[in-house]
C-alpha positions in Angstrom: -5.2 43.2 -57.3 -3.4 40.0 -56.6 -2.4 38.1 -59.8 -3.3 34.2 -59.7 -0.2 32.5 -61.5 -0.9 29.7 -64.4 -0.9 26.5 -64.4 2.4 26.9 -66.3 4.0 28.1 -63.9 3.3 25.7 -61.2 3.6 22.9 -63.8 7.4 24.5 -64.4 8.1 24.8 -60.5 6.8 21.3 -59.4 9.4 20.4 -62.4 12.2 22.4 -60.6 11.4 20.9 -57.1 11.8 17.2 -58.5 14.9 18.2 -60.9 16.1 19.7 -57.3 15.4 15.9 -55.2 16.7 14.2 -58.2 20.0 15.9 -58.1 20.4 15.6 -54.1 19.8 12.4 -54.5 22.2 11.7 -56.4 25.2 13.9 -55.3 24.4 12.4 -52.1 24.5 8.7 -53.5 28.3 9.5 -55.1 29.2 10.9 -51.4 28.2 8.4 -49.4 29.9 5.2 -48.0 30.1 2.1 -50.0 28.0 0.3 -48.2 25.1 3.0 -48.7 25.6 3.9 -52.2 23.3 1.0 -53.9 20.4 2.0 -52.1 21.3 5.7 -52.7 21.5 5.5 -56.5 18.6 3.3 -56.7 17.0 6.1 -55.0 18.2 8.4 -57.3 17.1 6.8 -59.9 13.2 6.8 -58.7 13.9 11.0 -59.0 15.1 10.9 -62.1 12.7 8.3 -63.5 9.6 10.4 -62.4 11.0 13.2 -63.5 11.3 11.9 -67.5 7.6 10.1 -67.0 6.1 13.6 -65.8 8.0 15.8 -67.6 9.0 14.3 -71.0 9.3 18.0 -72.8 12.3 19.2 -69.9 14.4 21.2 -70.7 16.7 18.8 -69.0 15.6 15.8 -70.8 19.3 15.1 -72.3 20.5 15.5 -69.1 18.5 13.4 -66.9 18.7 10.5 -69.6 22.5 10.8 -69.0 22.3 10.6 -65.5 19.9 7.6 -65.6 22.8 5.7 -67.7 25.3 7.2 -65.5 23.6 5.9 -62.4 23.2 2.4 -63.9 26.4 1.8 -64.9 26.9 3.0 -60.8 24.7 0.3 -59.5 26.4 -2.2 -61.7 29.6 -1.5 -60.5 28.8 -1.8 -56.9 26.9 -5.0 -57.7 30.0 -6.6 -59.0 32.0 -6.1 -56.4 29.4 -7.4 -53.9 
């Protein structure tokens, strides 16, 4: 017999996948050359906003909100240099 997975399992995997994608985008932005950083931080911000919107009860909610603040600060620094 094949056991079907519940919707909770699917929901959790979707959350984990989006979180991994957001973390990767953030890491890429941090390690990018300066002229690519703003664009990449904005992409990471979008992923974290989607994560917060789609998974409002996430275990990672506090971390996600902290990273959104950090990303905004990074973008502000980059734009103030230009």
